[in-house]
CSV table of C-alpha atoms and ligand atoms in Angstrom, one decimal:
chain,number,residue,atom,x,y,z
L,1,MET,CA,74.8,105.1,-102.1
L,2,ARG,CA,72.6,102.3,-102.4
L,3,LYS,CA,68.9,102.9,-103.0
L,4,ALA,CA,67.3,103.9,-99.5
L,5,THR,CA,64.1,102.2,-98.5
L,6,TRP,CA,61.2,104.0,-96.7
L,7,ILE,CA,59.6,102.1,-93.5
L,8,LYS,CA,56.1,102.3,-95.3
L,9,GLU,CA,57.4,100.0,-97.9
L,10,ILE,CA,58.7,97.4,-95.7
L,11,PHE,CA,55.1,97.0,-93.9
L,12,GLU,CA,53.3,97.1,-97.4
L,13,GLY,CA,55.2,94.0,-97.8
L,14,ASN,CA,56.9,95.2,-101.0
L,15,VAL,CA,60.5,95.0,-99.8
L,16,ALA,CA,62.7,91.4,-99.8
L,17,LEU,CA,64.3,90.4,-96.9
L,18,GLY,CA,68.2,90.9,-96.9
L,19,ASP,CA,70.2,94.1,-97.6
L,20,ILE,CA,68.8,97.4,-96.5
L,21,PHE,CA,69.6,101.0,-96.3
L,22,LEU,CA,67.5,103.5,-94.2
L,23,ARG,CA,66.9,106.8,-92.6
L,24,GLY,CA,65.1,108.2,-90.1
L,25,TRP,CA,64.5,109.8,-86.5
L,26,VAL,CA,65.6,108.0,-83.5
L,27,ARG,CA,62.3,107.5,-81.4
L,28,SER,CA,64.5,105.7,-78.5
L,29,VAL,CA,67.3,103.9,-78.0
L,30,ARG,CA,67.8,101.0,-75.3
L,31,LYS,CA,71.5,100.5,-74.5
L,32,LYS,CA,72.3,97.4,-73.2
L,33,LYS,CA,76.0,95.6,-72.7
L,34,ALA,CA,76.6,93.5,-76.1
L,35,PHE,CA,74.0,95.4,-78.1
L,36,SER,CA,71.4,97.9,-78.4
L,37,PHE,CA,67.8,98.6,-79.5
L,38,MET,CA,67.1,101.4,-81.3
L,39,VAL,CA,63.5,102.3,-82.6
L,40,ILE,CA,63.4,105.0,-85.7
L,41,ASN,CA,60.4,106.4,-87.6
L,42,ASP,CA,60.9,108.1,-90.9
L,43,GLY,CA,57.4,109.6,-91.1
L,44,SER,CA,56.3,107.5,-94.1
L,45,SER,CA,53.7,105.9,-92.4
L,46,GLN,CA,52.6,105.5,-88.5
L,47,GLN,CA,55.1,102.3,-88.2
L,48,ASN,CA,58.1,102.9,-86.4
L,49,LEU,CA,61.1,100.1,-87.2
L,50,GLN,CA,63.4,98.2,-84.6
L,51,ILE,CA,67.1,98.3,-85.3
L,52,VAL,CA,69.3,95.9,-83.3
L,53,LEU,CA,72.6,97.2,-83.0
L,54,ASP,CA,75.2,94.6,-82.2
L,55,ALA,CA,78.3,96.1,-79.9
L,56,ASP,CA,80.8,95.3,-82.6
L,57,ILE,CA,79.3,96.8,-85.7
L,58,GLU,CA,81.3,100.1,-87.4
L,59,ASN,CA,79.9,103.3,-85.6
L,60,TYR,CA,78.3,101.5,-82.3
L,61,GLU,CA,79.7,104.1,-80.0
L,62,ALA,CA,78.0,107.1,-82.0
L,63,LEU,CA,74.7,105.0,-82.9
L,64,SER,CA,74.2,103.6,-79.5
L,65,SER,CA,74.6,106.7,-77.6
L,66,CYS,CA,72.1,108.7,-79.8
L,67,HIS,CA,69.5,110.6,-78.0
L,68,THR,CA,65.7,110.6,-79.1
L,69,GLY,CA,65.5,113.1,-81.9
L,70,ALA,CA,68.5,112.4,-83.7
L,71,CYS,CA,68.7,111.5,-87.2
L,72,VAL,CA,70.6,108.3,-88.3
L,73,ALA,CA,71.1,106.4,-91.3
L,74,ILE,CA,71.9,102.5,-91.1
L,75,ARG,CA,72.9,100.0,-93.3
L,76,GLY,CA,71.8,96.1,-92.6
L,77,LYS,CA,69.5,93.2,-93.0
L,78,LEU,CA,65.8,93.4,-93.0
L,79,VAL,CA,64.8,90.3,-91.1
L,80,GLU,CA,61.2,89.1,-89.7
L,81,SER,CA,61.1,89.6,-86.1
L,82,GLN,CA,61.2,87.3,-83.1
L,83,GLY,CA,59.5,89.9,-81.2
L,84,LYS,CA,55.9,90.1,-80.6
L,85,ASN,CA,55.1,93.6,-81.3
L,86,GLN,CA,56.7,93.9,-85.0
L,87,SER,CA,56.8,91.7,-87.8
L,88,TYR,CA,59.9,93.2,-89.2
L,89,GLU,CA,63.2,94.4,-87.6
L,90,VAL,CA,66.5,95.4,-89.3
L,91,VAL,CA,69.9,94.0,-87.6
L,92,ALA,CA,72.3,96.6,-88.4
L,93,VAL,CA,75.8,96.1,-90.2
L,94,GLY,CA,76.5,99.8,-89.6
L,95,GLY,CA,75.7,103.4,-90.1
L,96,SER,CA,76.1,106.7,-89.4
L,97,VAL,CA,74.5,109.7,-87.4
L,98,LEU,CA,73.4,112.3,-89.8
L,99,GLY,CA,72.3,114.7,-87.0
L,100,SER,CA,72.8,114.2,-83.2
L,101,SER,CA,70.4,115.7,-80.9
L,102,GLN,CA,70.9,117.1,-77.7
L,103,GLN,CA,69.7,115.9,-73.8
L,104,ASP,CA,67.4,118.9,-74.2
L,105,TYR,CA,65.8,117.7,-77.1
L,106,PRO,CA,62.1,118.9,-76.2
L,107,LEU,CA,60.2,116.0,-77.3
L,108,GLN,CA,60.8,113.7,-74.8
L,109,LYS,CA,58.5,111.0,-73.6
L,110,LYS,CA,56.9,112.5,-70.7
L,111,ALA,CA,56.6,116.2,-71.9
L,112,THR,CA,54.1,116.0,-74.7
L,113,SER,CA,50.7,117.9,-73.7
L,114,LEU,CA,48.9,119.5,-76.7
L,115,GLU,CA,49.7,122.6,-75.5
L,116,PHE,CA,53.3,122.2,-75.2
L,117,LEU,CA,53.2,120.9,-78.7
L,118,ARG,CA,51.9,123.8,-79.9
L,119,GLU,CA,54.5,125.7,-78.8
L,120,ASN,CA,56.9,123.7,-80.3
L,121,ALA,CA,54.9,123.5,-83.5
L,122,HIS,CA,58.5,123.0,-85.7
L,123,LEU,CA,58.8,119.7,-84.1
L,124,ARG,CA,55.3,118.5,-84.1
L,125,ALA,CA,56.1,116.5,-87.1
L,126,ARG,CA,58.2,114.2,-85.7
L,127,THR,CA,55.5,113.0,-83.2
L,128,ASN,CA,53.4,109.7,-83.9
L,129,LEU,CA,50.2,111.9,-83.0
L,130,PHE,CA,50.8,114.7,-85.7
L,131,GLY,CA,52.3,112.3,-88.0
L,132,ALA,CA,48.6,110.6,-88.0
L,133,VAL,CA,47.1,113.8,-88.3
L,134,PHE,CA,49.0,115.1,-91.0
L,135,ARG,CA,48.9,111.7,-93.2
L,136,ILE,CA,44.9,112.0,-92.6
L,137,ARG,CA,45.3,115.7,-93.9
L,138,ASN,CA,46.9,114.7,-97.0
L,139,ASN,CA,44.3,111.9,-97.5
L,140,LEU,CA,41.3,114.2,-97.3
L,141,ALA,CA,43.2,117.0,-99.6
L,142,PHE,CA,43.6,114.2,-102.2
L,143,ALA,CA,40.2,112.5,-101.7
L,144,THR,CA,38.8,116.3,-102.4
L,145,HIS,CA,40.2,116.5,-105.7
L,146,ARG,CA,39.1,113.0,-106.2
L,147,PHE,CA,35.7,113.6,-105.3
L,148,PHE,CA,34.8,116.7,-107.4
L,149,GLN,CA,36.8,115.2,-110.4
L,150,GLU,CA,35.3,112.6,-110.5
L,151,LYS,CA,31.7,114.5,-110.6
L,152,GLY,CA,33.1,116.6,-113.3
L,153,PHE,CA,33.7,119.8,-111.6
L,154,TYR,CA,36.7,122.1,-112.7
L,155,TYR,CA,39.2,123.4,-110.1
L,156,ILE,CA,39.7,127.2,-110.1
L,157,ASN,CA,41.4,129.5,-108.0
L,158,THR,CA,40.0,132.5,-106.9
L,159,PRO,CA,42.0,135.4,-105.6
L,160,ILE,CA,43.5,136.0,-102.1
L,161,ILE,CA,43.7,139.6,-102.4
L,162,THR,CA,40.5,141.2,-103.1
L,163,GLY,CA,38.6,144.2,-102.8
L,164,ILE,CA,35.1,142.9,-101.6
L,165,ASP,CA,33.6,141.6,-98.4
L,166,ALA,CA,31.8,138.7,-99.9
L,167,GLU,CA,30.4,137.6,-96.7
L,168,GLY,CA,29.3,140.8,-95.4
L,169,ALA,CA,30.4,140.4,-91.9
L,170,GLY,CA,33.4,143.1,-91.9
L,171,GLU,CA,35.8,140.5,-90.6
L,172,MET,CA,38.7,141.1,-93.0
L,173,PHE,CA,42.6,141.5,-93.0
L,174,ASN,CA,43.5,144.7,-94.6
L,175,VAL,CA,46.2,144.4,-97.4
L,176,SER,CA,48.1,147.4,-98.0
L,177,THR,CA,51.8,148.9,-98.6
L,178,LEU,CA,51.0,152.2,-97.0
L,179,SER,CA,52.6,152.5,-93.2
L,180,PRO,CA,49.5,153.4,-91.1
L,181,ASP,CA,50.9,156.7,-89.8
L,182,LYS,CA,51.4,157.8,-93.8
L,183,VAL,CA,47.8,157.0,-94.9
L,184,LYS,CA,46.2,160.3,-95.4
L,185,LYS,CA,42.4,160.9,-94.5
L,186,THR,CA,39.7,162.3,-96.7
L,187,ASP,CA,37.5,164.8,-95.6
L,188,ASP,CA,35.1,163.1,-94.1
L,189,GLY,CA,37.6,161.6,-91.8
L,190,SER,CA,38.0,158.0,-93.4
L,191,PHE,CA,41.1,156.7,-95.1
L,192,ASP,CA,42.4,157.5,-98.5
L,193,TYR,CA,43.6,154.7,-100.2
L,194,LYS,CA,44.2,156.2,-103.5
L,195,ASN,CA,47.7,156.5,-103.1
L,196,ASP,CA,47.8,152.3,-101.9
L,197,TYR,CA,49.2,149.7,-104.0
L,198,PHE,CA,45.5,148.9,-105.8
L,199,GLY,CA,44.2,152.8,-105.2
L,200,LYS,CA,41.9,151.1,-103.0
L,201,SER,CA,41.1,149.5,-99.8
L,202,THR,CA,41.8,145.5,-100.2
L,203,SER,CA,41.7,142.9,-97.9
L,204,LEU,CA,42.5,138.9,-97.7
L,205,THR,CA,39.8,136.9,-99.2
L,206,VAL,CA,37.0,135.5,-96.7
L,207,SER,CA,35.3,133.4,-99.3
L,208,GLY,CA,35.9,132.8,-103.0
L,209,GLN,CA,32.3,132.1,-103.8
L,210,LEU,CA,31.4,135.2,-105.4
L,211,GLU,CA,34.3,134.7,-108.1
L,212,ALA,CA,33.3,130.9,-108.0
L,213,GLU,CA,30.0,131.9,-109.4
L,214,THR,CA,31.1,133.8,-112.3
L,215,PHE,CA,32.8,130.4,-113.3
L,216,ALA,CA,29.6,128.3,-112.6
L,217,MET,CA,28.0,130.8,-114.9
L,218,GLY,CA,30.2,129.4,-117.7
L,219,MET,CA,31.4,126.4,-116.7
L,220,GLY,CA,28.7,124.9,-115.2
L,221,LYS,CA,30.3,123.0,-112.0
L,222,VAL,CA,33.6,124.2,-110.4
L,223,TYR,CA,35.1,124.1,-107.3
L,224,THR,CA,37.8,126.4,-105.1
L,225,PHE,CA,40.2,124.8,-102.4
L,226,GLY,CA,42.4,127.6,-100.9
L,227,PRO,CA,43.3,129.6,-98.1
L,228,THR,CA,40.4,131.8,-96.4
L,229,PHE,CA,41.1,134.9,-93.9
L,230,ARG,CA,38.7,135.9,-91.1
L,231,SER,CA,39.6,138.3,-88.4
L,232,GLU,CA,36.7,137.6,-86.2
L,233,ASN,CA,38.2,137.5,-82.8
L,234,SER,CA,36.9,134.1,-81.7
L,235,ASN,CA,39.5,132.5,-79.4
L,236,THR,CA,37.7,128.9,-79.8
L,237,ALA,CA,38.8,125.6,-80.4
L,238,ARG,CA,37.2,125.7,-83.6
L,239,HIS,CA,37.9,129.0,-85.1
L,240,LEU,CA,41.3,130.1,-87.1
L,241,ALA,CA,42.5,133.2,-88.4
L,242,GLU,CA,43.8,131.4,-91.5
L,243,PHE,CA,41.8,128.4,-92.6
L,244,TRP,CA,41.2,126.3,-95.7
L,245,MET,CA,38.0,126.1,-97.2
L,246,ILE,CA,36.5,123.8,-100.4
L,247,GLU,CA,33.9,125.9,-102.2
L,248,PRO,CA,31.7,123.9,-104.9
L,249,GLU,CA,29.5,126.3,-107.0
L,250,VAL,CA,26.8,124.5,-109.2
L,251,ALA,CA,25.1,125.9,-112.1
L,252,PHE,CA,21.2,124.9,-112.4
L,253,ALA,CA,21.7,123.3,-108.6
L,254,ASP,CA,18.9,124.1,-105.8
L,255,LEU,CA,19.4,123.9,-102.2
L,256,ASP,CA,18.7,120.5,-102.0
L,257,ASP,CA,21.1,119.2,-105.0
L,258,VAL,CA,23.9,120.8,-102.7
L,259,ALA,CA,23.0,119.7,-99.3
L,260,ASP,CA,23.2,116.3,-100.8
L,261,LEU,CA,26.4,117.0,-102.6
L,262,GLY,CA,27.6,118.1,-99.0
L,263,ALA,CA,26.6,115.1,-97.4
L,264,ASP,CA,28.2,112.8,-100.2
L,265,TYR,CA,31.1,114.7,-99.8
L,266,ILE,CA,31.6,114.3,-96.2
L,267,LYS,CA,30.9,110.5,-96.3
L,268,TYR,CA,33.2,110.5,-99.4
L,269,LEU,CA,36.1,112.0,-97.3
L,270,ILE,CA,35.1,109.9,-94.2
L,271,GLN,CA,35.5,106.6,-96.4
L,272,SER,CA,38.7,107.7,-97.9
L,273,ALA,CA,40.4,107.9,-94.6
L,274,LEU,CA,39.1,104.6,-93.6
L,275,GLU,CA,40.5,103.1,-96.5
L,276,GLY,CA,43.8,105.0,-97.0
L,277,CYS,CA,44.7,105.8,-93.3
L,278,ARG,CA,43.5,102.9,-91.2
L,279,ASP,CA,46.6,102.7,-89.0
L,280,GLU,CA,46.4,106.3,-88.3
L,281,LEU,CA,42.7,106.1,-87.3
L,282,ASP,CA,43.4,103.1,-85.1
L,283,PHE,CA,46.2,104.8,-83.4
L,284,LEU,CA,44.3,108.1,-83.1
L,285,GLN,CA,41.6,106.6,-81.2
L,286,LYS,CA,43.8,105.0,-78.6
L,287,ARG,CA,45.4,108.3,-77.7
L,288,PRO,CA,43.7,109.9,-74.4
L,289,GLU,CA,43.0,113.0,-76.7
L,290,VAL,CA,40.7,111.2,-78.8
L,291,ASP,CA,37.2,109.2,-78.3
L,292,ASP,CA,37.9,105.7,-78.2
L,293,ASP,CA,34.8,105.1,-80.4
L,294,LEU,CA,36.4,106.9,-83.6
L,295,VAL,CA,36.4,104.3,-86.1
L,296,GLU,CA,33.2,103.1,-85.3
L,297,ARG,CA,31.6,106.6,-85.2
L,298,LEU,CA,33.0,107.4,-88.7
L,299,MET,CA,31.8,104.1,-90.0
L,300,SER,CA,28.3,104.7,-89.0
L,301,VAL,CA,28.2,108.0,-90.2
L,302,SER,CA,29.8,107.0,-93.7
L,303,ASN,CA,26.7,104.7,-94.1
L,304,SER,CA,24.1,106.9,-92.8
L,305,GLU,CA,21.5,109.4,-93.8
L,306,PHE,CA,21.8,113.0,-92.7
L,307,THR,CA,18.8,114.3,-90.8
L,308,LYS,CA,17.3,117.5,-92.6
L,309,ILE,CA,15.4,120.0,-90.7
L,310,THR,CA,14.3,123.6,-91.2
L,311,TYR,CA,15.6,126.4,-89.1
L,312,THR,CA,11.8,126.8,-87.6
L,313,ALA,CA,11.6,123.3,-86.8
L,314,ALA,CA,15.0,123.2,-85.0
L,315,VAL,CA,13.8,126.3,-83.1
L,316,ASP,CA,10.7,124.3,-82.1
L,317,ILE,CA,12.7,121.3,-80.8
L,318,LEU,CA,14.9,124.0,-79.0
L,319,ILE,CA,12.1,125.4,-77.2
L,320,ASP,CA,10.2,122.2,-76.7
L,321,CYS,CA,13.4,120.2,-75.2
L,322,GLY,CA,13.1,121.6,-71.8
L,323,LYS,CA,17.0,122.3,-71.6
L,324,LYS,CA,18.6,125.5,-70.1
L,325,PHE,CA,20.6,127.2,-73.0
L,326,GLU,CA,23.0,130.1,-71.9
L,327,PHE,CA,21.6,132.2,-74.9
L,328,PRO,CA,17.8,132.2,-75.2
L,329,VAL,CA,16.0,130.6,-78.3
L,330,GLU,CA,13.9,132.5,-80.3
L,331,TRP,CA,12.8,132.8,-83.7
L,332,GLY,CA,15.0,135.2,-86.0
L,333,LYS,CA,18.1,134.6,-83.9
L,334,GLU,CA,21.2,132.6,-84.8
L,335,LEU,CA,21.9,129.8,-83.4
L,336,GLN,CA,24.6,129.7,-80.9
L,337,THR,CA,27.0,126.8,-80.8
L,338,GLU,CA,25.4,125.0,-77.5
L,339,HIS,CA,21.9,124.7,-79.8
L,340,GLU,CA,23.6,123.5,-82.6
L,341,ARG,CA,25.6,120.6,-80.4
L,342,TYR,CA,22.3,119.9,-79.0
L,343,LEU,CA,20.6,119.4,-82.2
L,344,SER,CA,23.6,117.1,-83.7
L,345,GLU,CA,24.8,115.5,-80.3
L,346,GLU,CA,21.5,115.0,-78.3
L,347,LYS,CA,18.6,115.1,-80.4
L,348,PHE,CA,19.8,113.6,-83.5
L,349,ASN,CA,23.1,112.1,-82.5
L,350,GLY,CA,24.5,112.3,-85.9
L,351,PRO,CA,24.9,114.9,-88.7
L,352,VAL,CA,22.1,117.5,-89.3
L,353,ILE,CA,21.3,119.8,-92.0
L,354,VAL,CA,19.6,123.1,-90.9
L,355,THR,CA,17.7,124.7,-93.7
L,356,ASP,CA,15.9,128.0,-94.4
L,357,TYR,CA,17.0,130.3,-92.0
L,358,PRO,CA,15.8,133.8,-91.3
L,359,LYS,CA,17.2,136.3,-94.0
L,360,ASP,CA,18.7,138.6,-91.3
L,361,CYS,CA,21.2,135.8,-89.8
L,362,LYS,CA,22.6,135.3,-93.5
L,363,ALA,CA,24.4,137.0,-96.3
L,364,PHE,CA,22.7,139.2,-98.8
L,365,TYR,CA,23.4,136.5,-101.5
L,366,MET,CA,20.9,134.0,-100.3
L,367,LYS,CA,17.9,133.0,-102.7
L,368,GLN,CA,15.0,134.7,-100.9
L,369,ASN,CA,12.0,132.2,-99.9
L,370,ASP,CA,8.6,133.2,-100.9
L,371,ASP,CA,7.2,133.9,-97.3
L,372,GLY,CA,9.6,137.1,-97.2
L,373,LYS,CA,11.2,136.2,-94.0
L,374,THR,CA,13.4,133.1,-94.9
L,375,VAL,CA,16.3,132.3,-97.3
L,376,ARG,CA,17.4,128.9,-98.8
L,377,ALA,CA,20.5,128.7,-96.8
L,378,MET,CA,21.6,125.5,-95.3
L,379,ASP,CA,24.5,124.7,-92.5
L,380,ILE,CA,25.7,121.2,-92.0
L,381,LEU,CA,26.2,120.4,-88.2
L,382,LEU,CA,28.5,117.5,-87.1
L,383,PRO,CA,28.6,116.2,-83.4
L,384,GLY,CA,31.7,117.7,-81.9
L,385,VAL,CA,32.5,120.1,-84.4
L,386,GLY,CA,29.3,122.1,-85.0
L,387,GLU,CA,29.1,123.9,-88.1
L,388,ILE,CA,31.0,122.1,-91.0
L,389,ILE,CA,29.4,123.7,-94.1
L,390,GLY,CA,27.9,126.6,-95.0
L,391,GLY,CA,25.6,127.2,-98.1
L,392,SER,CA,23.2,128.2,-100.2
L,393,GLN,CA,20.9,128.8,-103.4
L,394,ARG,CA,21.7,132.0,-104.7
L,395,GLU,CA,19.6,134.7,-105.7
L,396,GLU,CA,19.4,134.6,-109.2
L,397,ASN,CA,16.8,137.7,-109.8
L,398,LEU,CA,18.5,140.7,-110.2
L,399,ASP,CA,15.8,143.0,-108.9
L,400,LYS,CA,15.6,140.9,-105.6
L,401,LEU,CA,19.0,140.9,-105.2
L,402,LYS,CA,19.4,145.0,-105.8
L,403,GLN,CA,16.6,144.9,-103.3
L,404,ARG,CA,18.1,142.9,-100.7
L,405,MET,CA,21.6,144.7,-101.2
L,406,ASN,CA,19.7,148.1,-100.6
L,407,ASP,CA,18.2,146.8,-97.5
L,408,MET,CA,21.3,146.0,-96.2
L,409,GLY,CA,22.8,149.2,-97.0
L,410,MET,CA,25.2,147.6,-99.0
L,411,ASP,CA,27.5,149.4,-101.8
L,412,GLN,CA,26.4,148.2,-105.2
L,413,ASP,CA,29.3,149.8,-107.6
L,414,SER,CA,32.1,147.5,-106.4
L,415,LEU,CA,29.8,144.3,-107.1
L,416,TRP,CA,28.7,145.7,-110.4
L,417,TRP,CA,29.8,142.7,-112.1
L,418,TYR,CA,28.4,140.3,-109.5
L,419,LEU,CA,25.1,141.6,-110.4
L,420,ASP,CA,25.8,141.5,-114.2
L,421,LEU,CA,25.8,138.1,-114.2
L,422,ARG,CA,22.2,138.2,-113.1
L,423,LYS,CA,21.8,140.5,-115.9
L,424,HIS,CA,23.1,138.3,-118.7
L,425,GLY,CA,22.1,134.7,-118.9
L,426,THR,CA,21.4,134.6,-114.9
L,427,ALA,CA,20.3,130.8,-114.0
L,428,PRO,CA,19.5,129.0,-110.5
L,429,HIS,CA,22.8,128.0,-109.0
L,430,ALA,CA,23.8,126.7,-105.5
L,431,GLY,CA,27.2,126.2,-103.3
L,432,PHE,CA,28.5,125.7,-100.0
L,433,GLY,CA,31.9,126.1,-98.3
L,434,LEU,CA,33.5,123.2,-96.1
L,435,GLY,CA,35.9,124.3,-93.4
L,436,PHE,CA,38.8,121.6,-94.2
L,437,GLU,CA,40.2,122.2,-91.0
L,438,ARG,CA,36.8,121.0,-89.0
L,439,ALA,CA,36.5,118.2,-91.3
L,440,ILE,CA,40.1,117.2,-90.2
L,441,MET,CA,38.7,117.7,-86.8
L,442,TYR,CA,35.9,115.7,-87.2
L,443,ILE,CA,37.6,112.7,-88.8
L,444,THR,CA,40.8,112.3,-86.6
L,445,GLY,CA,38.8,113.4,-83.5
L,446,MET,CA,41.4,116.1,-82.7
L,447,LYS,CA,39.6,118.6,-80.5
L,448,ASN,CA,41.2,122.0,-81.0
L,449,ILE,CA,41.5,122.9,-84.7
L,450,ARG,CA,45.1,124.1,-83.7
L,451,ASP,CA,46.2,120.8,-83.8
L,452,VAL,CA,45.1,120.0,-87.6
L,453,ILE,CA,46.7,122.4,-89.2
L,454,ALA,CA,50.5,123.0,-89.5
L,455,PHE,CA,50.9,126.2,-88.1
L,456,PRO,CA,47.8,127.7,-86.6
L,457,ARG,CA,47.0,131.9,-86.9
L,458,THR,CA,44.8,132.8,-83.8
L,459,PRO,CA,44.3,136.1,-82.0
L,460,LYS,CA,47.7,137.0,-80.9
L,461,SER,CA,49.3,134.2,-82.1
L,462,ALA,CA,51.4,134.0,-85.2
L,463,ASP,CA,54.4,132.1,-84.5
L,464,PHE,CA,56.5,130.1,-87.0
M,501,4AD,O1,29.5,129.8,-93.5
M,501,4AD,P1,30.7,130.2,-93.9
M,501,4AD,O2,30.9,131.6,-93.6
M,501,4AD,O3,30.3,130.3,-95.7
M,501,4AD,C1,30.8,131.1,-96.7
M,501,4AD,O4,31.8,131.3,-96.5
M,501,4AD,C2,30.2,130.9,-97.8
M,501,4AD,N1,30.7,131.5,-98.9
M,501,4AD,C3,30.4,129.4,-98.3
M,501,4AD,C4,29.7,129.1,-99.8
M,501,4AD,O5,28.4,129.2,-99.7
M,501,4AD,N2,30.6,129.2,-100.8
M,501,4AD,O6,32.0,129.6,-94.1
M,501,4AD,C5,31.9,128.1,-94.7
M,501,4AD,C6,32.6,126.9,-93.7
M,501,4AD,C7,32.1,127.2,-92.0
M,501,4AD,O7,30.8,126.4,-92.4
M,501,4AD,C8,33.4,126.6,-91.4
M,501,4AD,O8,33.1,125.1,-91.5
M,501,4AD,C9,34.5,127.0,-92.0
M,501,4AD,O9,34.0,127.6,-93.1
M,501,4AD,N3,34.8,128.3,-91.1
M,501,4AD,C10,35.8,128.4,-90.5
M,501,4AD,N4,37.0,127.3,-90.1
M,501,4AD,C11,37.7,127.6,-89.5
M,501,4AD,N5,38.0,128.8,-88.7
M,501,4AD,C12,37.1,129.7,-89.1
M,501,4AD,N6,37.2,131.2,-88.4
M,501,4AD,C13,36.0,129.7,-89.8
M,501,4AD,N7,34.8,130.4,-90.5
M,501,4AD,C14,34.5,129.5,-91.4
M,502,MG,MG1,28.2,129.9,-91.6
């Protein structure tokens, strides 16, 4: 078989005119008497390619009667196109149908609501829309490694199965080989995991942070990039039960250092998509699902300073703005999505870094401020997405950390190793977690997180 060409190579200008061999999936066929036009896409780029099929070529009947969704191989000549919509086309001399498609192929031009596509997620990769989203996702994953590697971070992998609840929120999926009806109860009525695979209760991880800290306290600058699981029952457009998180952890850093790192990272991702996926972004912003100022917005954010305010200042702004919120604003309470949206969308119209939250809103490991009320935490908020990053400086003082765990009624035995870090060679350090799908939402302009991960896991839904 002669060497096959990918459509992307053609539009990059790397393919000589003349003989060519291609494969792809049929997007449409317009059948005329003496010839037909077929449009194919092979997934390599946003570009489709038009094939001219003359009625006298071999296999004409089979090729020209293909339904949308069929897979074909085409031999022909690459020529510069006469048509105004494309720069190249292929005049076929022959070809074959690798896989035919049926009349009931689900992805017909009209029936393609996002909801419908989610139900047919096995075919989403064949649409222009999901091709664009997932090529951008790929770009951002690679950019993530580039960003941290260029800054001298080491990539580490933390466990997926864990015995600890790093965030202390209790939103974990259990991992067990025991069938629920065979688990014995202990005298106090709780489950006895002694006979379970690990001899104790284990779950899927909600964060690799605590393990990443052990590596930062030896290798300096590290980051994780892995799957993360939360059983919170949040059936929203921004929550998944299984998502991907990037968690850098930096020795000798304080909160301001990692706030800057987070802002730089977000800008780097945006720039990477603008440079590497411009066709995809241009395509997306023309779609009805996406705001038509996507590219302009990304360009402006990639060059702008992120606003930084304290939680206390944010609460003052929210109280003084006179807007009626569903959840009342009060110092000491969590900021709700509507509050975060007001700050990033209305008040500052751009990314906002909120710092120094009340300690009771945040996890046990955050560094306590001298005021006794707040911790050195930060959330980075983006318009349209809300919280994209959560992070903090870590409490490196052993006594203060133990005290806080005590106050929160936490078991210290299982975290003996985490406390040990503070006992031997403790150092200031800080880090954050960025929700990868939330970053993809922001950069693609897609409004539902289910449409930026291949096979979403959400409450009552784990198909495919
Ligand atoms: O704010 P979170 O809970 O922070 C942590 O887990 C820290 N241990 C991170 C660290 O300091 N190393 O989660 C971090 C980010 C959130 O800002 C959000 O973008 C994303 O993870 N996230 C989710 N994304 C999708 N679905 C969910 N259910 C998410 N929960 C958190
Ligand atoms: Mg958070």
